[in-house]
């Protein structure tokens, strides 16, 4: 992925291709007797540096060995076997997203954003416009962004979208964007690299928040950008250095440690999410049920062509705001909390934030790693109790 390690040794590249095998070994350095398998976090603002500053580790805002291991791991997951892909870790998903947008776009450029993307996008839009960048938006569903591409420099895709869970045909959008000379970034937060690999679908960047299912314990903020080595990634790297949007070594190490269980968590959580969606499908008070992995879902056909797993988020609408609030209060195994992807299930009434175009009774449920029977029973019981 990122070539020779800083210490001059090449990372052993696993022959195996299974996701479970890949995640437990991703990014590990070659074994050294008496050294830990995953070296601990390196806390350093500066490094010994006599003479010419030629090595990688000079100052802690530029490079850190703990990031190197994590970045190599993420690269192996986003683009297995592709040597020309580079990955950069950031302090948060928004730091990663902003680094791509603000390092690549200039005054007079046009960018196409999803109209139904992550809730911070309206703020991002205002900032882009303040810098003289034209922002167009179109919905994720139906590949509607296709019609907004003329003259654009960058297309931003979020698929599945959060929280609406619409899916677009990434390959089709990439082809159309590239034909018009536009770059394409895909927000891969919800899918994780075990759910979909945007670079293999032709995208120039896979960008994600590692805060969600990637690290999966609700205790770390992190982000990353993967892209083919070249001018654009050099610009993103320079942006990280200028803005200083860097992860702490402890967060980077926690993230790397957490990735070892990504396959276990993703398999469990997506299987349970499907079970929950199937149970909710039978409930008359539930409308607008969405899960990209549920046969019959509007996203299912496209999702099943480009995704390998469908994520842990299920969304649906209850008849009223009051009913949704009672439902959340009745849940015993599901915390009322924002964010998603953690081992403990969470749910929230999305409308409480404003911003997303969702009904008052709209619930975003993030399915954790609990026993599927327990979780389904808790959700159905809370639904029943909340009818009173
Ligand atoms: C949470 C999220 C982000 C932002 O990530 P942070 O780590 O909170 O900065 C971006 N995109 C999507 C789809 C998200 O869910």
GROMACS .gro file of C-alpha atoms and ligand atoms in nm:
model
  403
    1UNK     CA    1   0.000   0.000   0.000
    2UNK     CA    2   0.228   0.271   0.121
    3UNK     CA    3   0.555   0.107   0.017
    4UNK     CA    4   0.845   0.036   0.244
    5UNK     CA    5   0.794   0.103   0.613
    6UNK     CA    6   0.976   0.392   0.769
    7UNK     CA    7   1.219   0.149   0.921
    8UNK     CA    8   1.306   0.021   0.575
    9UNK     CA    9   1.123  -0.314   0.597
   10UNK     CA   10   0.838  -0.404   0.372
   11UNK     CA   11   0.508  -0.499   0.531
   12UNK     CA   12   0.434  -0.867   0.481
   13UNK     CA   13   0.140  -0.878   0.242
   14UNK     CA   14  -0.096  -1.157   0.338
   15UNK     CA   15  -0.150  -1.415   0.065
   16UNK     CA   16  -0.499  -1.476   0.196
   17UNK     CA   17  -0.789  -1.276   0.066
   18UNK     CA   18  -1.067  -1.344   0.317
   19UNK     CA   19  -1.191  -1.035   0.498
   20UNK     CA   20  -1.160  -1.196   0.841
   21UNK     CA   21  -0.798  -1.288   0.783
   22UNK     CA   22  -0.722  -0.952   0.627
   23UNK     CA   23  -0.858  -0.740   0.911
   24UNK     CA   24  -0.669  -0.920   1.189
   25UNK     CA   25  -0.337  -0.873   1.007
   26UNK     CA   26  -0.395  -0.544   0.828
   27UNK     CA   27  -0.111  -0.298   0.866
   28UNK     CA   28   0.096  -0.505   1.110
   29UNK     CA   29   0.472  -0.466   1.082
   30UNK     CA   30   0.694  -0.764   1.018
   31UNK     CA   31   0.747  -0.969   1.336
   32UNK     CA   32   1.044  -0.864   1.547
   33UNK     CA   33   1.147  -1.082   1.839
   34UNK     CA   34   1.036  -0.933   2.173
   35UNK     CA   35   0.835  -0.661   2.002
   36UNK     CA   36   0.453  -0.653   2.030
   37UNK     CA   37   0.255  -0.764   1.727
   38UNK     CA   38   0.084  -0.426   1.709
   39UNK     CA   39   0.334  -0.169   1.837
   40UNK     CA   40   0.190   0.069   2.095
   41UNK     CA   41   0.113   0.435   2.028
   42UNK     CA   42   0.416   0.653   1.965
   43UNK     CA   43   0.375   0.977   2.155
   44UNK     CA   44   0.611   1.221   1.994
   45UNK     CA   45   0.590   1.584   1.893
   46UNK     CA   46   0.937   1.564   1.746
   47UNK     CA   47   1.188   1.290   1.665
   48UNK     CA   48   1.567   1.276   1.693
   49UNK     CA   49   1.683   1.448   1.378
   50UNK     CA   50   2.053   1.524   1.346
   51UNK     CA   51   2.172   1.645   1.004
   52UNK     CA   52   1.956   1.659   0.693
   53UNK     CA   53   1.584   1.600   0.761
   54UNK     CA   54   1.536   1.326   0.502
   55UNK     CA   55   1.353   1.048   0.690
   56UNK     CA   56   0.975   1.031   0.727
   57UNK     CA   57   0.955   1.108   1.100
   58UNK     CA   58   1.065   1.460   1.169
   59UNK     CA   59   0.778   1.648   1.330
   60UNK     CA   60   0.458   1.504   1.477
   61UNK     CA   61   0.218   1.706   1.263
   62UNK     CA   62   0.363   1.558   0.942
   63UNK     CA   63   0.403   1.188   1.018
   64UNK     CA   64   0.380   0.946   1.306
   65UNK     CA   65   0.467   0.573   1.305
   66UNK     CA   66   0.133   0.486   1.468
   67UNK     CA   67  -0.049   0.657   1.181
   68UNK     CA   68   0.171   0.474   0.932
   69UNK     CA   69   0.055   0.136   1.063
   70UNK     CA   70  -0.310   0.245   1.069
   71UNK     CA   71  -0.293   0.404   0.723
   72UNK     CA   72  -0.141   0.089   0.581
   73UNK     CA   73  -0.419  -0.118   0.740
   74UNK     CA   74  -0.691   0.108   0.597
   75UNK     CA   75  -0.527   0.097   0.255
   76UNK     CA   76  -0.524  -0.283   0.262
   77UNK     CA   77  -0.898  -0.281   0.334
   78UNK     CA   78  -1.001  -0.010   0.088
   79UNK     CA   79  -0.782  -0.134  -0.198
   80UNK     CA   80  -0.641  -0.482  -0.133
   81UNK     CA   81  -0.344  -0.560  -0.353
   82UNK     CA   82  -0.332  -0.214  -0.510
   83UNK     CA   83   0.013  -0.069  -0.459
   84UNK     CA   84  -0.062   0.276  -0.595
   85UNK     CA   85  -0.316   0.369  -0.328
   86UNK     CA   86  -0.226   0.601  -0.044
   87UNK     CA   87  -0.424   0.653   0.276
   88UNK     CA   88  -0.416   0.947   0.515
   89UNK     CA   89  -0.563   0.943   0.865
   90UNK     CA   90  -0.738   1.248   1.006
   91UNK     CA   91  -0.872   1.370   1.338
   92UNK     CA   92  -1.235   1.308   1.235
   93UNK     CA   93  -1.453   1.224   0.940
   94UNK     CA   94  -1.522   1.593   0.883
   95UNK     CA   95  -1.149   1.668   0.886
   96UNK     CA   96  -1.105   1.408   0.610
   97UNK     CA   97  -1.403   1.536   0.408
   98UNK     CA   98  -1.297   1.901   0.441
   99UNK     CA   99  -0.942   1.818   0.340
  100UNK     CA  100  -1.058   1.681   0.005
  101UNK     CA  101  -1.306   1.961  -0.062
  102UNK     CA  102  -1.091   2.252   0.046
  103UNK     CA  103  -0.760   2.131  -0.096
  104UNK     CA  104  -0.900   2.054  -0.442
  105UNK     CA  105  -1.160   2.323  -0.504
  106UNK     CA  106  -1.075   2.678  -0.605
  107UNK     CA  107  -1.281   2.990  -0.645
  108UNK     CA  108  -1.486   2.951  -0.965
  109UNK     CA  109  -1.499   2.569  -0.944
  110UNK     CA  110  -1.823   2.375  -0.919
  111UNK     CA  111  -1.886   2.084  -0.685
  112UNK     CA  112  -2.186   1.849  -0.683
  113UNK     CA  113  -2.290   1.737  -0.335
  114UNK     CA  114  -2.566   1.497  -0.234
  115UNK     CA  115  -2.876   1.688  -0.126
  116UNK     CA  116  -2.946   1.420   0.134
  117UNK     CA  117  -2.596   1.373   0.274
  118UNK     CA  118  -2.445   1.401   0.619
  119UNK     CA  119  -2.608   1.668   0.835
  120UNK     CA  120  -2.302   1.898   0.846
  121UNK     CA  121  -2.316   1.947   0.467
  122UNK     CA  122  -2.530   2.263   0.481
  123UNK     CA  123  -2.251   2.425   0.689
  124UNK     CA  124  -1.990   2.295   0.445
  125UNK     CA  125  -2.192   2.437   0.160
  126UNK     CA  126  -2.203   2.782   0.315
  127UNK     CA  127  -1.825   2.776   0.365
  128UNK     CA  128  -1.758   2.659   0.009
  129UNK     CA  129  -1.980   2.935  -0.126
  130UNK     CA  130  -1.802   3.191   0.089
  131UNK     CA  131  -1.485   3.090  -0.097
  132UNK     CA  132  -1.652   3.147  -0.435
  133UNK     CA  133  -1.716   2.781  -0.515
  134UNK     CA  134  -2.045   2.694  -0.685
  135UNK     CA  135  -2.233   2.419  -0.502
  136UNK     CA  136  -2.499   2.209  -0.671
  137UNK     CA  137  -2.697   1.944  -0.489
  138UNK     CA  138  -2.908   1.654  -0.610
  139UNK     CA  139  -3.057   1.353  -0.434
  140UNK     CA  140  -2.871   1.024  -0.404
  141UNK     CA  141  -3.168   0.817  -0.520
  142UNK     CA  142  -3.218   0.750  -0.890
  143UNK     CA  143  -2.861   0.865  -0.968
  144UNK     CA  144  -3.004   1.219  -0.981
  145UNK     CA  145  -2.656   1.370  -0.942
  146UNK     CA  146  -2.596   1.271  -1.308
  147UNK     CA  147  -2.794   1.572  -1.422
  148UNK     CA  148  -2.583   1.819  -1.223
  149UNK     CA  149  -2.237   1.720  -1.352
  150UNK     CA  150  -2.181   1.960  -1.642
  151UNK     CA  151  -1.871   2.168  -1.579
  152UNK     CA  152  -1.817   2.024  -1.229
  153UNK     CA  153  -1.468   1.973  -1.089
  154UNK     CA  154  -1.572   1.729  -0.816
  155UNK     CA  155  -1.864   1.495  -0.755
  156UNK     CA  156  -1.930   1.397  -0.393
  157UNK     CA  157  -2.126   1.074  -0.342
  158UNK     CA  158  -2.268   0.940  -0.019
  159UNK     CA  159  -2.399   0.586  -0.072
  160UNK     CA  160  -2.580   0.456   0.122
  161UNK     CA  161  -2.686   0.805   0.226
  162UNK     CA  162  -2.726   0.893   0.589
  163UNK     CA  163  -2.993   0.882   0.728
  164UNK     CA  164  -3.221   0.809   0.429
  165UNK     CA  165  -3.033   0.495   0.314
  166UNK     CA  166  -3.069   0.567  -0.055
  167UNK     CA  167  -2.810   0.410  -0.282
  168UNK     CA  168  -2.680   0.529  -0.618
  169UNK     CA  169  -2.498   0.340  -0.891
  170UNK     CA  170  -2.141   0.446  -0.810
  171UNK     CA  171  -1.984   0.300  -1.123
  172UNK     CA  172  -2.234   0.476  -1.347
  173UNK     CA  173  -2.185   0.813  -1.175
  174UNK     CA  174  -1.806   0.775  -1.182
  175UNK     CA  175  -1.809   0.706  -1.557
  176UNK     CA  176  -2.027   1.008  -1.626
  177UNK     CA  177  -1.817   1.233  -1.399
  178UNK     CA  178  -1.485   1.118  -1.545
  179UNK     CA  179  -1.619   1.169  -1.899
  180UNK     CA  180  -1.672   1.534  -1.802
  181UNK     CA  181  -1.332   1.566  -1.636
  182UNK     CA  182  -1.464   1.567  -1.279
  183UNK     CA  183  -1.305   1.383  -0.987
  184UNK     CA  184  -1.522   1.161  -0.768
  185UNK     CA  185  -1.514   1.112  -0.391
  186UNK     CA  186  -1.734   0.858  -0.213
  187UNK     CA  187  -1.821   0.882   0.156
  188UNK     CA  188  -1.776   0.520   0.263
  189UNK     CA  189  -1.866   0.569   0.631
  190UNK     CA  190  -2.186   0.370   0.643
  191UNK     CA  191  -2.070   0.078   0.430
  192UNK     CA  192  -1.714   0.048   0.568
  193UNK     CA  193  -1.453  -0.105   0.335
  194UNK     CA  194  -1.597  -0.448   0.412
  195UNK     CA  195  -1.929  -0.334   0.270
  196UNK     CA  196  -1.803  -0.164  -0.044
  197UNK     CA  197  -1.476  -0.056  -0.203
  198UNK     CA  198  -1.533   0.270  -0.392
  199UNK     CA  199  -1.186   0.279  -0.548
  200UNK     CA  200  -1.260  -0.053  -0.721
  201UNK     CA  201  -1.583   0.102  -0.849
  202UNK     CA  202  -1.370   0.371  -1.013
  203UNK     CA  203  -1.385   0.654  -0.758
  204UNK     CA  204  -1.080   0.873  -0.707
  205UNK     CA  205  -1.123   0.894  -0.330
  206UNK     CA  206  -1.283   0.683  -0.063
  207UNK     CA  207  -1.338   0.910   0.236
  208UNK     CA  208  -1.486   0.804   0.568
  209UNK     CA  209  -1.551   0.874   0.929
  210UNK     CA  210  -1.377   0.608   1.134
  211UNK     CA  211  -1.585   0.723   1.429
  212UNK     CA  212  -1.872   0.492   1.334
  213UNK     CA  213  -1.859   0.122   1.254
  214UNK     CA  214  -1.495   0.117   1.146
  215UNK     CA  215  -1.380   0.156   1.506
  216UNK     CA  216  -1.718   0.048   1.642
  217UNK     CA  217  -1.699   0.120   2.014
  218UNK     CA  218  -1.821   0.478   2.028
  219UNK     CA  219  -1.501   0.597   2.193
  220UNK     CA  220  -1.286   0.738   1.912
  221UNK     CA  221  -1.320   1.018   1.657
  222UNK     CA  222  -1.125   0.952   1.341
  223UNK     CA  223  -1.135   0.995   0.964
  224UNK     CA  224  -0.938   0.894   0.658
  225UNK     CA  225  -0.894   0.949   0.286
  226UNK     CA  226  -0.778   0.675   0.048
  227UNK     CA  227  -0.687   0.761  -0.309
  228UNK     CA  228  -0.446   0.683  -0.587
  229UNK     CA  229  -0.101   0.830  -0.530
  230UNK     CA  230  -0.062   1.149  -0.728
  231UNK     CA  231  -0.122   1.522  -0.734
  232UNK     CA  232  -0.462   1.513  -0.568
  233UNK     CA  233  -0.346   1.305  -0.272
  234UNK     CA  234  -0.039   1.527  -0.239
  235UNK     CA  235  -0.276   1.822  -0.209
  236UNK     CA  236  -0.480   1.641   0.057
  237UNK     CA  237  -0.164   1.558   0.251
  238UNK     CA  238  -0.049   1.919   0.232
  239UNK     CA  239  -0.390   2.031   0.358
  240UNK     CA  240  -0.362   1.803   0.662
  241UNK     CA  241  -0.025   1.955   0.739
  242UNK     CA  242  -0.143   2.314   0.693
  243UNK     CA  243  -0.464   2.274   0.894
  244UNK     CA  244  -0.317   2.030   1.144
  245UNK     CA  245  -0.628   1.808   1.135
  246UNK     CA  246  -0.428   1.513   1.263
  247UNK     CA  247  -0.534   1.218   1.476
  248UNK     CA  248  -0.374   1.172   1.817
  249UNK     CA  249  -0.145   0.867   1.839
  250UNK     CA  250  -0.371   0.710   2.102
  251UNK     CA  251  -0.679   0.741   1.879
  252UNK     CA  252  -0.488   0.603   1.582
  253UNK     CA  253  -0.372   0.305   1.786
  254UNK     CA  254  -0.720   0.239   1.931
  255UNK     CA  255  -0.859   0.248   1.578
  256UNK     CA  256  -0.603   0.000   1.452
  257UNK     CA  257  -0.672  -0.233   1.743
  258UNK     CA  258  -1.046  -0.208   1.676
  259UNK     CA  259  -1.013  -0.291   1.307
  260UNK     CA  260  -0.905  -0.645   1.402
  261UNK     CA  261  -1.267  -0.719   1.497
  262UNK     CA  262  -1.425  -0.531   1.205
  263UNK     CA  263  -1.518  -0.845   1.016
  264UNK     CA  264  -1.680  -1.007   1.320
  265UNK     CA  265  -1.872  -0.691   1.402
  266UNK     CA  266  -1.982  -0.616   1.048
  267UNK     CA  267  -2.102  -0.972   0.986
  268UNK     CA  268  -2.296  -0.984   1.311
  269UNK     CA  269  -2.438  -0.634   1.288
  270UNK     CA  270  -2.550  -0.661   0.926
  271UNK     CA  271  -2.715  -1.000   0.984
  272UNK     CA  272  -2.899  -0.862   1.287
  273UNK     CA  273  -2.993  -0.543   1.101
  274UNK     CA  274  -3.159  -0.757   0.836
  275UNK     CA  275  -3.343  -0.955   1.106
  276UNK     CA  276  -3.464  -0.631   1.267
  277UNK     CA  277  -3.575  -0.493   0.929
  278UNK     CA  278  -3.765  -0.813   0.854
  279UNK     CA  279  -3.938  -0.799   1.193
  280UNK     CA  280  -4.032  -0.432   1.143
  281UNK     CA  281  -4.171  -0.506   0.797
  282UNK     CA  282  -4.450  -0.699   0.963
  283UNK     CA  283  -4.553  -0.408   1.190
  284UNK     CA  284  -4.847  -0.199   1.063
  285UNK     CA  285  -4.746   0.115   1.257
  286UNK     CA  286  -4.408   0.122   1.081
  287UNK     CA  287  -4.388   0.309   0.751
  288UNK     CA  288  -4.100   0.409   0.525
  289UNK     CA  289  -3.889   0.114   0.640
  290UNK     CA  290  -3.545   0.123   0.478
  291UNK     CA  291  -3.256  -0.121   0.480
  292UNK     CA  292  -3.046  -0.158   0.165
  293UNK     CA  293  -3.004  -0.531   0.227
  294UNK     CA  294  -3.377  -0.600   0.255
  295UNK     CA  295  -3.506  -0.758  -0.066
  296UNK     CA  296  -3.773  -0.525  -0.199
  297UNK     CA  297  -3.610  -0.212  -0.055
  298UNK     CA  298  -3.577   0.062  -0.320
  299UNK     CA  299  -3.197   0.047  -0.271
  300UNK     CA  300  -3.167  -0.332  -0.285
  301UNK     CA  301  -3.104  -0.389  -0.654
  302UNK     CA  302  -2.825  -0.136  -0.697
  303UNK     CA  303  -2.683  -0.212  -0.352
  304UNK     CA  304  -2.659  -0.584  -0.423
  305UNK     CA  305  -2.453  -0.509  -0.735
  306UNK     CA  306  -2.193  -0.290  -0.567
  307UNK     CA  307  -2.201  -0.377  -0.195
  308UNK     CA  308  -2.084  -0.692  -0.022
  309UNK     CA  309  -2.256  -0.614   0.310
  310UNK     CA  310  -2.531  -0.364   0.375
  311UNK     CA  311  -2.441  -0.196   0.700
  312UNK     CA  312  -2.595  -0.177   1.045
  313UNK     CA  313  -2.840   0.111   1.005
  314UNK     CA  314  -3.214   0.061   0.965
  315UNK     CA  315  -3.448   0.356   0.934
  316UNK     CA  316  -3.826   0.381   0.962
  317UNK     CA  317  -4.105   0.616   1.056
  318UNK     CA  318  -4.356   0.590   1.339
  319UNK     CA  319  -4.693   0.769   1.307
  320UNK     CA  320  -4.613   1.066   1.534
  321UNK     CA  321  -4.332   1.237   1.716
  322UNK     CA  322  -4.486   1.135   2.052
  323UNK     CA  323  -4.505   0.771   1.946
  324UNK     CA  324  -4.140   0.781   1.836
  325UNK     CA  325  -4.036   0.934   2.168
  326UNK     CA  326  -4.228   0.671   2.366
  327UNK     CA  327  -4.074   0.396   2.153
  328UNK     CA  328  -3.721   0.524   2.226
  329UNK     CA  329  -3.798   0.553   2.597
  330UNK     CA  330  -3.933   0.195   2.608
  331UNK     CA  331  -3.621   0.038   2.454
  332UNK     CA  332  -3.401  -0.139   2.709
  333UNK     CA  333  -3.118  -0.270   2.494
  334UNK     CA  334  -3.093   0.035   2.269
  335UNK     CA  335  -2.948   0.364   2.393
  336UNK     CA  336  -3.110   0.688   2.279
  337UNK     CA  337  -2.799   0.840   2.124
  338UNK     CA  338  -2.679   0.983   1.798
  339UNK     CA  339  -2.406   0.840   1.574
  340UNK     CA  340  -2.410   0.476   1.463
  341UNK     CA  341  -2.201   0.166   1.408
  342UNK     CA  342  -2.114   0.081   1.769
  343UNK     CA  343  -2.129  -0.260   1.937
  344UNK     CA  344  -2.416  -0.132   2.155
  345UNK     CA  345  -2.732  -0.053   1.962
  346UNK     CA  346  -2.842   0.310   1.949
  347UNK     CA  347  -3.144   0.485   1.806
  348UNK     CA  348  -3.267   0.838   1.780
  349UNK     CA  349  -3.550   1.048   1.649
  350UNK     CA  350  -3.361   1.215   1.373
  351UNK     CA  351  -3.595   1.513   1.348
  352UNK     CA  352  -3.473   1.643   1.685
  353UNK     CA  353  -3.168   1.791   1.511
  354UNK     CA  354  -3.349   1.974   1.231
  355UNK     CA  355  -3.165   1.980   0.901
  356UNK     CA  356  -3.250   1.636   0.763
  357UNK     CA  357  -3.566   1.633   0.553
  358UNK     CA  358  -3.732   1.357   0.755
  359UNK     CA  359  -4.077   1.313   0.914
  360UNK     CA  360  -4.122   1.388   1.287
  361UNK     CA  361  -4.155   1.018   1.367
  362UNK     CA  362  -3.843   0.916   1.172
  363UNK     CA  363  -3.614   0.679   1.365
  364UNK     CA  364  -3.257   0.590   1.276
  365UNK     CA  365  -3.167   0.264   1.445
  366UNK     CA  366  -2.807   0.146   1.459
  367UNK     CA  367  -2.790  -0.226   1.522
  368UNK     CA  368  -2.516  -0.341   1.759
  369UNK     CA  369  -2.360  -0.675   1.840
  370UNK     CA  370  -2.626  -0.799   2.085
  371UNK     CA  371  -2.788  -1.139   2.036
  372UNK     CA  372  -3.026  -1.097   1.743
  373UNK     CA  373  -3.322  -1.259   1.923
  374UNK     CA  374  -3.278  -1.027   2.223
  375UNK     CA  375  -3.263  -0.717   2.009
  376UNK     CA  376  -3.557  -0.806   1.786
  377UNK     CA  377  -3.764  -0.889   2.095
  378UNK     CA  378  -3.671  -0.558   2.261
  379UNK     CA  379  -3.763  -0.357   1.951
  380UNK     CA  380  -4.097  -0.535   1.908
  381UNK     CA  381  -4.180  -0.501   2.279
  382UNK     CA  382  -4.097  -0.127   2.277
  383UNK     CA  383  -4.311  -0.084   1.968
  384UNK     CA  384  -4.602  -0.253   2.140
  385UNK     CA  385  -4.559  -0.064   2.470
  386UNK     CA  386  -4.533   0.269   2.290
  387UNK     CA  387  -4.882   0.221   2.142
  388UNK     CA  388  -5.040   0.278   2.483
  389LIG     C1  389  -2.048   1.083   1.111
  389LIG     C2  390  -2.036   1.102   0.965
  389LIG     C3  391  -1.944   1.194   0.913
  389LIG     C4  392  -1.859   1.282   1.002
  389LIG     O1  393  -1.768   1.209   1.078
  389LIG     P1  394  -1.704   1.264   1.216
  389LIG     O2  395  -1.606   1.159   1.251
  389LIG     O3  396  -1.816   1.281   1.312
  389LIG     O4  397  -1.640   1.395   1.183
  389LIG     C5  398  -1.934   1.205   0.776
  389LIG     N1  399  -2.010   1.131   0.693
  389LIG     C6  400  -2.101   1.043   0.740
  389LIG     C7  401  -2.182   0.964   0.643
  389LIG     C8  402  -2.116   1.026   0.876
  389LIG     O5  403  -2.206   0.941   0.921
   0.00000   0.00000   0.00000
